[in-house]
PDB file of C-alpha atoms and ligand atoms in Angstrom:
ATOM      1  CA  MET A   1      -4.138 -42.597 -27.878  1.00 42.00           C
ATOM      2  CA  PRO A   2      -7.820 -41.746 -27.470  1.00 46.00           C
ATOM      3  CA  SER A   3      -8.779 -38.723 -29.469  1.00 48.00           C
ATOM      4  CA  SER A   4      -9.982 -36.945 -26.316  1.00 46.00           C
ATOM      5  CA  LEU A   5      -6.491 -37.251 -24.782  1.00 43.00           C
ATOM      6  CA  ARG A   6      -4.924 -36.038 -28.031  1.00 48.00           C
ATOM      7  CA  ARG A   7      -7.138 -33.002 -27.958  1.00 48.00           C
ATOM      8  CA  ALA A   8      -6.241 -32.362 -24.316  1.00 44.00           C
ATOM      9  CA  ARG A   9      -2.519 -32.606 -25.092  1.00 44.00           C
ATOM     10  CA  ALA A  10      -2.897 -30.269 -28.047  1.00 45.00           C
ATOM     11  CA  ALA A  11      -4.687 -27.797 -25.829  1.00 42.00           C
ATOM     12  CA  LEU A  12      -1.985 -28.024 -23.156  1.00 41.00           C
ATOM     13  CA  ALA A  13       0.721 -27.437 -25.748  1.00 40.00           C
ATOM     14  CA  VAL A  14      -0.539 -23.905 -26.419  1.00 40.00           C
ATOM     15  CA  LEU A  15      -0.881 -23.026 -22.733  1.00 40.00           C
ATOM     16  CA  PRO A  16       2.615 -21.573 -22.298  1.00 38.00           C
ATOM     17  CA  LEU A  17       1.905 -19.229 -25.199  1.00 39.00           C
ATOM     18  CA  LEU A  18      -1.258 -18.026 -23.504  1.00 39.00           C
ATOM     19  CA  ALA A  19       0.247 -17.904 -20.050  1.00 37.00           C
ATOM     20  CA  ALA A  20       2.961 -15.374 -20.830  1.00 38.00           C
ATOM     21  CA  PRO A  21       0.793 -12.360 -21.726  1.00 41.00           C
ATOM     22  CA  LEU A  22      -1.863 -13.281 -19.170  1.00 40.00           C
ATOM     23  CA  ALA A  23       0.541 -13.627 -16.277  1.00 39.00           C
ATOM     24  CA  ALA A  24       0.388  -9.909 -15.570  1.00 42.00           C
ATOM     25  CA  GLN A  25      -3.362 -10.075 -15.116  1.00 46.00           C
ATOM     26  CA  GLN A  26      -3.821 -12.851 -12.568  1.00 54.00           C
ATOM     27  CA  PRO A  27      -7.354 -12.445 -11.319  1.00 60.00           C
ATOM     28  CA  SER A  28      -7.838 -11.970  -7.608  1.00 71.00           C
ATOM     29  CA  PRO A  29      -9.204 -15.013  -5.760  1.00 84.00           C
ATOM     30  CA  TRP A  30     -11.903 -12.682  -4.407  1.00 91.00           C
ATOM     31  CA  PRO A  31     -14.861 -11.578  -6.493  1.00 94.00           C
ATOM     32  CA  GLN A  32     -14.703  -7.865  -7.155  1.00 95.00           C
ATOM     33  CA  HIS A  33     -16.349  -5.719  -4.449  1.00 96.00           C
ATOM     34  CA  SER A  34     -16.937  -8.795  -2.256  1.00 96.00           C
ATOM     35  CA  MET A  35     -18.231  -7.855   1.195  1.00 96.00           C
ATOM     36  CA  GLU A  36     -16.798 -11.173   2.434  1.00 96.00           C
ATOM     37  CA  ARG A  37     -13.243 -10.236   1.491  1.00 96.00           C
ATOM     38  CA  PRO A  38     -11.391  -9.661   4.782  1.00 96.00           C
ATOM     39  CA  LYS A  39     -11.227  -6.004   5.821  1.00 97.00           C
ATOM     40  CA  PRO A  40      -7.781  -4.601   6.506  1.00 98.00           C
ATOM     41  CA  PRO A  41      -7.059  -4.103  10.200  1.00 98.00           C
ATOM     42  CA  VAL A  42      -7.736  -0.627  11.549  1.00 98.00           C
ATOM     43  CA  GLU A  43      -4.664   1.200  12.846  1.00 98.00           C
ATOM     44  CA  VAL A  44      -3.931   4.745  13.906  1.00 98.00           C
ATOM     45  CA  ALA A  45      -1.296   6.337  11.704  1.00 97.00           C
ATOM     46  CA  PRO A  46       1.495   8.224  13.457  1.00 97.00           C
ATOM     47  CA  ALA A  47       1.007  11.986  13.517  1.00 96.00           C
ATOM     48  CA  GLN A  48       2.391  13.831  10.502  1.00 96.00           C
ATOM     49  CA  ARG A  49       3.566  17.389  10.096  1.00 97.00           C
ATOM     50  CA  LEU A  50       1.205  18.840   7.508  1.00 97.00           C
ATOM     51  CA  PRO A  51       1.230  20.145   4.918  1.00 97.00           C
ATOM     52  CA  VAL A  52       4.219  18.144   3.674  1.00 97.00           C
ATOM     53  CA  PRO A  53       6.512  20.628   1.899  1.00 97.00           C
ATOM     54  CA  ALA A  54       7.186  19.992  -1.791  1.00 98.00           C
ATOM     55  CA  PRO A  55      10.792  18.942  -2.399  1.00 97.00           C
ATOM     56  CA  ALA A  56      13.001  21.169  -4.537  1.00 96.00           C
ATOM     57  CA  GLY A  57      12.201  20.629  -8.186  1.00 93.00           C
ATOM     58  CA  ALA A  58       8.727  19.203  -7.605  1.00 98.00           C
ATOM     59  CA  LEU A  59       5.874  20.589  -9.678  1.00 98.00           C
ATOM     60  CA  VAL A  60       3.226  22.059  -7.395  1.00 98.00           C
ATOM     61  CA  LEU A  61      -0.143  21.332  -9.019  1.00 98.00           C
ATOM     62  CA  PHE A  62      -2.189  23.054  -6.345  1.00 98.00           C
ATOM     63  CA  ASP A  63      -0.805  25.460  -3.773  1.00 97.00           C
ATOM     64  CA  GLY A  64      -4.071  26.517  -2.183  1.00 97.00           C
ATOM     65  CA  ARG A  65      -4.706  29.500  -4.415  1.00 97.00           C
ATOM     66  CA  ASP A  66      -6.115  28.602  -7.834  1.00 97.00           C
ATOM     67  CA  LEU A  67      -6.938  25.817 -10.270  1.00 98.00           C
ATOM     68  CA  GLY A  68      -4.445  26.984 -12.891  1.00 98.00           C
ATOM     69  CA  TRP A  69      -3.104  23.477 -13.484  1.00 98.00           C
ATOM     70  CA  TRP A  70      -6.574  21.942 -13.705  1.00 98.00           C
ATOM     71  CA  GLU A  71      -9.492  21.661 -16.087  1.00 98.00           C
ATOM     72  CA  SER A  72     -12.759  19.738 -16.161  1.00 98.00           C
ATOM     73  CA  ASP A  73     -12.783  16.160 -17.414  1.00 96.00           C
ATOM     74  CA  ASP A  74     -14.333  17.444 -20.644  1.00 95.00           C
ATOM     75  CA  GLY A  75     -11.672  20.101 -21.178  1.00 96.00           C
ATOM     76  CA  ALA A  76     -13.828  23.030 -19.983  1.00 97.00           C
ATOM     77  CA  PRO A  77     -12.583  25.241 -17.134  1.00 97.00           C
ATOM     78  CA  ALA A  78     -12.505  23.433 -13.788  1.00 98.00           C
ATOM     79  CA  LYS A  79     -15.680  24.072 -11.792  1.00 97.00           C
ATOM     80  CA  TRP A  80     -14.493  22.994  -8.342  1.00 98.00           C
ATOM     81  CA  ARG A  81     -14.463  25.502  -5.463  1.00 98.00           C
ATOM     82  CA  VAL A  82     -11.327  26.884  -3.905  1.00 98.00           C
ATOM     83  CA  VAL A  83     -12.064  27.335  -0.211  1.00 98.00           C
ATOM     84  CA  ASP A  84      -9.772  27.745   2.788  1.00 97.00           C
ATOM     85  CA  GLY A  85      -6.689  26.821   0.779  1.00 98.00           C
ATOM     86  CA  ALA A  86      -8.263  23.652  -0.599  1.00 98.00           C
ATOM     87  CA  MET A  87     -10.017  22.644  -3.782  1.00 98.00           C
ATOM     88  CA  GLU A  88     -13.378  21.084  -3.136  1.00 98.00           C
ATOM     89  CA  ALA A  89     -15.386  18.772  -5.383  1.00 98.00           C
ATOM     90  CA  VAL A  90     -18.703  20.287  -6.426  1.00 97.00           C
ATOM     91  CA  ALA A  91     -21.503  17.765  -6.909  1.00 96.00           C
ATOM     92  CA  GLY A  92     -22.426  17.545 -10.548  1.00 95.00           C
ATOM     93  CA  ALA A  93     -19.502  19.669 -11.729  1.00 97.00           C
ATOM     94  CA  GLY A  94     -17.638  16.613 -12.963  1.00 97.00           C
ATOM     95  CA  GLY A  95     -14.118  15.541 -12.199  1.00 98.00           C
ATOM     96  CA  ILE A  96     -11.032  17.616 -12.795  1.00 98.00           C
ATOM     97  CA  ARG A  97      -7.739  16.684 -14.436  1.00 98.00           C
ATOM     98  CA  THR A  98      -4.354  18.234 -14.931  1.00 98.00           C
ATOM     99  CA  LYS A  99      -3.889  20.156 -18.151  1.00 98.00           C
ATOM    100  CA  VAL A 100      -0.680  18.246 -18.808  1.00 97.00           C
ATOM    101  CA  GLY A 101       0.020  14.544 -18.765  1.00 98.00           C
ATOM    102  CA  PHE A 102       2.289  12.454 -16.574  1.00 98.00           C
ATOM    103  CA  GLY A 103       3.644   8.941 -16.840  1.00 98.00           C
ATOM    104  CA  ASP A 104       5.984   7.535 -14.194  1.00 98.00           C
ATOM    105  CA  VAL A 105       5.508   9.881 -11.280  1.00 98.00           C
ATOM    106  CA  ARG A 106       5.632  10.356  -7.555  1.00 98.00           C
ATOM    107  CA  LEU A 107       2.482  12.137  -6.386  1.00 98.00           C
ATOM    108  CA  HIS A 108       1.777  13.732  -3.036  1.00 98.00           C
ATOM    109  CA  ILE A 109      -1.782  14.803  -2.312  1.00 98.00           C
ATOM    110  CA  GLU A 110      -3.644  15.743   0.856  1.00 98.00           C
ATOM    111  CA  TRP A 111      -7.379  15.265   1.274  1.00 98.00           C
ATOM    112  CA  ALA A 112     -10.119  15.599   3.842  1.00 98.00           C
ATOM    113  CA  SER A 113     -13.559  13.993   4.051  1.00 98.00           C
ATOM    114  CA  PRO A 114     -16.632  16.170   4.635  1.00 98.00           C
ATOM    115  CA  ASN A 115     -17.288  16.889   8.296  1.00 98.00           C
ATOM    116  CA  PRO A 116     -19.827  16.130   9.633  1.00 97.00           C
ATOM    117  CA  PRO A 117     -20.040  12.938   7.582  1.00 97.00           C
ATOM    118  CA  HIS A 118     -23.083  12.060   5.505  1.00 95.00           C
ATOM    119  CA  GLY A 119     -24.184   8.725   4.111  1.00 98.00           C
ATOM    120  CA  GLU A 120     -22.762   5.257   4.450  1.00 98.00           C
ATOM    121  CA  GLY A 121     -20.522   2.879   2.566  1.00 98.00           C
ATOM    122  CA  GLN A 122     -19.529   4.184  -0.860  1.00 98.00           C
ATOM    123  CA  ASP A 123     -21.891   7.128  -0.393  1.00 98.00           C
ATOM    124  CA  ARG A 124     -19.664   8.814   2.190  1.00 98.00           C
ATOM    125  CA  GLY A 125     -16.805  11.092   1.257  1.00 98.00           C
ATOM    126  CA  ASN A 126     -16.205   9.370  -2.058  1.00 98.00           C
ATOM    127  CA  SER A 127     -13.736  10.737  -4.571  1.00 98.00           C
ATOM    128  CA  GLY A 128     -10.616   9.305  -6.136  1.00 98.00           C
ATOM    129  CA  VAL A 129      -7.125  10.010  -7.369  1.00 98.00           C
ATOM    130  CA  PHE A 130      -6.660   8.672 -10.885  1.00 98.00           C
ATOM    131  CA  LEU A 131      -3.179   8.202 -12.265  1.00 98.00           C
ATOM    132  CA  MET A 132      -3.245   8.670 -16.036  1.00 98.00           C
ATOM    133  CA  GLY A 133      -6.987   9.276 -15.593  1.00 98.00           C
ATOM    134  CA  THR A 134      -7.285   5.490 -15.514  1.00 98.00           C
ATOM    135  CA  TYR A 135      -5.865   3.897 -12.368  1.00 98.00           C
ATOM    136  CA  GLU A 136      -7.718   4.932  -9.204  1.00 98.00           C
ATOM    137  CA  VAL A 137      -6.551   5.111  -5.639  1.00 98.00           C
ATOM    138  CA  GLN A 138      -9.868   5.347  -3.847  1.00 98.00           C
ATOM    139  CA  VAL A 139     -10.701   8.325  -1.677  1.00 98.00           C
ATOM    140  CA  LEU A 140     -13.463   7.512   0.804  1.00 98.00           C
ATOM    141  CA  ASP A 141     -14.395   8.319   4.365  1.00 98.00           C
ATOM    142  CA  SER A 142     -13.386   4.911   5.741  1.00 98.00           C
ATOM    143  CA  TYR A 143     -13.340   6.083   9.336  1.00 98.00           C
ATOM    144  CA  ARG A 144     -15.826   3.794  11.078  1.00 98.00           C
ATOM    145  CA  ASN A 145     -17.595   3.287   7.772  1.00 98.00           C
ATOM    146  CA  ASP A 146     -17.953  -0.205   6.377  1.00 97.00           C
ATOM    147  CA  THR A 147     -17.733  -0.987   2.689  1.00 98.00           C
ATOM    148  CA  TYR A 148     -16.166  -3.654   0.491  1.00 98.00           C
ATOM    149  CA  ALA A 149     -12.461  -4.026   1.105  1.00 98.00           C
ATOM    150  CA  ASP A 150     -11.374  -3.246  -2.449  1.00 97.00           C
ATOM    151  CA  GLY A 151     -13.376  -0.005  -2.382  1.00 98.00           C
ATOM    152  CA  GLN A 152     -12.330   1.560   0.900  1.00 98.00           C
ATOM    153  CA  ALA A 153      -9.933   4.462   1.323  1.00 98.00           C
ATOM    154  CA  ALA A 154      -6.520   3.812  -0.244  1.00 98.00           C
ATOM    155  CA  ALA A 155      -7.756   0.740  -2.124  1.00 98.00           C
ATOM    156  CA  ILE A 156      -6.637   0.363  -5.696  1.00 98.00           C
ATOM    157  CA  TYR A 157     -10.249   0.482  -6.641  1.00 98.00           C
ATOM    158  CA  GLY A 158     -11.903  -2.849  -7.334  1.00 97.00           C
ATOM    159  CA  GLN A 159      -8.579  -4.681  -7.196  1.00 97.00           C
ATOM    160  CA  PHE A 160      -6.533  -4.416  -4.012  1.00 97.00           C
ATOM    161  CA  PRO A 161      -7.533  -3.372  -0.479  1.00 98.00           C
ATOM    162  CA  PRO A 162      -4.887  -1.430   1.449  1.00 98.00           C
ATOM    163  CA  ARG A 163      -2.864  -3.503   3.905  1.00 98.00           C
ATOM    164  CA  VAL A 164      -4.256  -1.491   6.815  1.00 98.00           C
ATOM    165  CA  ASN A 165      -7.010   1.058   7.321  1.00 98.00           C
ATOM    166  CA  VAL A 166      -5.349   4.179   8.687  1.00 98.00           C
ATOM    167  CA  THR A 167      -8.119   6.587   7.715  1.00 98.00           C
ATOM    168  CA  ARG A 168      -8.295   9.672   9.897  1.00 98.00           C
ATOM    169  CA  PRO A 169     -11.622  11.083  11.106  1.00 98.00           C
ATOM    170  CA  PRO A 170     -13.730  13.258   8.802  1.00 98.00           C
ATOM    171  CA  GLY A 171     -12.404  16.781   8.393  1.00 98.00           C
ATOM    172  CA  GLU A 172      -8.826  15.861   9.293  1.00 98.00           C
ATOM    173  CA  TRP A 173      -6.178  16.186   6.618  1.00 98.00           C
ATOM    174  CA  GLN A 174      -4.767  12.939   5.272  1.00 98.00           C
ATOM    175  CA  THR A 175      -2.010  12.167   2.819  1.00 98.00           C
ATOM    176  CA  TYR A 176      -1.415   9.874  -0.099  1.00 98.00           C
ATOM    177  CA  ASP A 177       2.090   9.403  -1.414  1.00 98.00           C
ATOM    178  CA  ILE A 178       1.903   7.398  -4.588  1.00 98.00           C
ATOM    179  CA  GLU A 179       4.789   6.106  -6.644  1.00 98.00           C
ATOM    180  CA  PHE A 180       3.351   5.130  -9.979  1.00 98.00           C
ATOM    181  CA  ARG A 181       4.941   3.258 -12.858  1.00 98.00           C
ATOM    182  CA  ARG A 182       2.864   3.376 -15.982  1.00 98.00           C
ATOM    183  CA  PRO A 183       2.137   0.239 -17.989  1.00 98.00           C
ATOM    184  CA  ARG A 184       4.308  -0.455 -21.004  1.00 98.00           C
ATOM    185  CA  PHE A 185       2.856  -1.506 -24.339  1.00 98.00           C
ATOM    186  CA  ASP A 186       4.641  -2.518 -27.489  1.00 97.00           C
ATOM    187  CA  SER A 187       4.107  -0.654 -30.746  1.00 96.00           C
ATOM    188  CA  THR A 188       1.153  -2.913 -31.581  1.00 97.00           C
ATOM    189  CA  GLY A 189      -0.569  -2.263 -28.245  1.00 96.00           C
ATOM    190  CA  VAL A 190       0.345  -5.550 -26.547  1.00 97.00           C
ATOM    191  CA  LEU A 191       0.955  -5.182 -22.806  1.00 98.00           C
ATOM    192  CA  LEU A 192       4.610  -5.672 -21.933  1.00 98.00           C
ATOM    193  CA  ARG A 193       4.484  -4.636 -18.267  1.00 98.00           C
ATOM    194  CA  PRO A 194       1.494  -3.795 -16.062  1.00 98.00           C
ATOM    195  CA  ALA A 195       1.185  -0.524 -14.159  1.00 98.00           C
ATOM    196  CA  ARG A 196       2.671  -0.670 -10.664  1.00 98.00           C
ATOM    197  CA  MET A 197       1.948   1.345  -7.543  1.00 98.00           C
ATOM    198  CA  THR A 198       3.457   1.874  -4.151  1.00 98.00           C
ATOM    199  CA  VAL A 199       1.109   3.837  -1.890  1.00 98.00           C
ATOM    200  CA  ARG A 200       1.514   5.368   1.550  1.00 98.00           C
ATOM    201  CA  HIS A 201      -1.620   6.528   3.351  1.00 98.00           C
ATOM    202  CA  ASN A 202      -0.868   8.966   6.146  1.00 98.00           C
ATOM    203  CA  GLY A 203       2.747   7.855   5.891  1.00 98.00           C
ATOM    204  CA  VAL A 204       1.912   4.145   6.307  1.00 98.00           C
ATOM    205  CA  LEU A 205       2.789   1.729   3.507  1.00 98.00           C
ATOM    206  CA  VAL A 206      -0.461   0.246   2.220  1.00 98.00           C
ATOM    207  CA  HIS A 207       0.594  -1.032  -1.231  1.00 98.00           C
ATOM    208  CA  ASP A 208       4.114  -2.183  -1.991  1.00 98.00           C
ATOM    209  CA  ASP A 209       4.890  -2.198  -5.698  1.00 98.00           C
ATOM    210  CA  VAL A 210       1.583  -3.812  -6.618  1.00 97.00           C
ATOM    211  CA  ALA A 211       1.017  -4.826 -10.235  1.00 98.00           C
ATOM    212  CA  LEU A 212      -2.378  -3.547 -11.337  1.00 98.00           C
ATOM    213  CA  LEU A 213      -4.744  -5.968 -13.070  1.00 96.00           C
ATOM    214  CA  GLY A 214      -5.797  -3.331 -15.585  1.00 97.00           C
ATOM    215  CA  PRO A 215      -7.720  -0.050 -15.517  1.00 98.00           C
ATOM    216  CA  THR A 216      -9.686   0.291 -12.291  1.00 97.00           C
ATOM    217  CA  SER A 217     -13.436   0.202 -12.692  1.00 93.00           C
ATOM    218  CA  HIS A 218     -16.738  -0.547 -11.006  1.00 93.00           C
ATOM    219  CA  ARG A 219     -18.178  -4.050 -11.308  1.00 89.00           C
ATOM    220  CA  VAL A 220     -15.885  -5.014 -14.129  1.00 88.00           C
ATOM    221  CA  ARG A 221     -12.269  -6.097 -14.340  1.00 88.00           C
ATOM    222  CA  ALA A 222     -11.373  -4.347 -17.525  1.00 91.00           C
ATOM    223  CA  PRO A 223      -8.359  -5.539 -19.512  1.00 95.00           C
ATOM    224  CA  TYR A 224      -5.483  -3.237 -20.295  1.00 98.00           C
ATOM    225  CA  ALA A 225      -5.919  -1.107 -23.370  1.00 97.00           C
ATOM    226  CA  ALA A 226      -2.895   0.609 -24.875  1.00 98.00           C
ATOM    227  CA  HIS A 227      -2.719   4.330 -24.169  1.00 98.00           C
ATOM    228  CA  ALA A 228      -0.364   7.272 -24.367  1.00 97.00           C
ATOM    229  CA  ASP A 229       2.820   7.445 -22.272  1.00 97.00           C
ATOM    230  CA  ALA A 230       1.626  10.591 -20.487  1.00 98.00           C
ATOM    231  CA  LEU A 231      -1.950  11.314 -19.412  1.00 98.00           C
ATOM    232  CA  PRO A 232      -3.540  13.693 -16.876  1.00 98.00           C
ATOM    233  CA  ILE A 233      -3.864  13.030 -13.183  1.00 98.00           C
ATOM    234  CA  ALA A 234      -7.579  13.249 -12.377  1.00 98.00           C
ATOM    235  CA  LEU A 235      -9.719  13.734  -9.287  1.00 98.00           C
ATOM    236  CA  GLN A 236     -13.217  12.314  -9.118  1.00 98.00           C
ATOM    237  CA  ASP A 237     -16.525  14.060  -8.536  1.00 97.00           C
ATOM    238  CA  HIS A 238     -18.617  11.423  -6.798  1.00 97.00           C
ATOM    239  CA  GLY A 239     -21.144  13.944  -5.516  1.00 97.00           C
ATOM    240  CA  HIS A 240     -19.434  14.634  -2.193  1.00 98.00           C
ATOM    241  CA  PRO A 241     -17.583  17.823  -1.166  1.00 98.00           C
ATOM    242  CA  VAL A 242     -14.208  16.151  -0.579  1.00 98.00           C
ATOM    243  CA  ARG A 243     -11.310  18.593  -0.265  1.00 98.00           C
ATOM    244  CA  PHE A 244      -7.777  18.365  -1.662  1.00 98.00           C
ATOM    245  CA  ARG A 245      -4.719  20.491  -1.077  1.00 98.00           C
ATOM    246  CA  ASN A 246      -0.941  20.570  -1.419  1.00 98.00           C
ATOM    247  CA  VAL A 247      -0.695  18.527  -4.598  1.00 98.00           C
ATOM    248  CA  TRP A 248       2.770  18.045  -6.025  1.00 98.00           C
ATOM    249  CA  VAL A 249       4.500  15.654  -8.352  1.00 98.00           C
ATOM    250  CA  GLN A 250       7.986  14.546  -9.241  1.00 98.00           C
ATOM    251  CA  PRO A 251       8.271  12.871 -12.623  1.00 97.00           C
ATOM    252  CA  LEU A 252      10.373   9.704 -12.248  1.00 97.00           C
ATOM    253  CA  ALA A 253      13.055   8.515 -14.592  1.00 93.00           C
ATOM    254  CA  PRO A 254      11.841   5.476 -16.535  1.00 87.00           C
TER     255      PRO A 254
HETATM  256 MG1   MG B   1     -13.966   6.889  -5.903  1.00 96.30          MG
END
């Protein structure tokens, strides 16, 4: 047997070992943030009765009155505005996060883009809902506003576009209902199971039990890094006065 073939066979022999842990992180066939990636079709979501009442037993993280559940990303008091029953991102104030952590959770949150709109692409009504401060469902004014598919509203940022674009016009209240399963790591930090998300935007299913590729990030597909079982839910300050209201969660049984 030629030595080159021997080397090839030896290399193939270790492939199954490599394939198992990597299987959860199959890269997308599309380069991250590709403008060529097909855009989800635009649809009009059915009307919803808003705000959606919190079910019995849910933890209400924002009821329109105060930021008691929230703090700044750096642990200082939250510096967002409370206005007209909503909390509004303040440019330069930094993101906010819950003072307590969550793992597997169902999250309901309502948001509205600034009206009138300003800017284009990613520079228009940008914010984000971060599960465990790490896994972002993008908030963006994607109403008649073009951007890369994996960065539009309801995208799992930099990874998966939503199945459809059901973004409502600026100023109108919209909903995300997110069922999140945290990633599982073994005691040495090896990934056992990736994070998973099911997302409804304005009541329309846009992600169905998607396995995340890792932490969401800009211009990099970062690998999973072991973290705690419970971490804060965070909202992004991307310099735009995006509003949020009626935030509630139901922790899910593992
Ligand atoms: Mg964002």
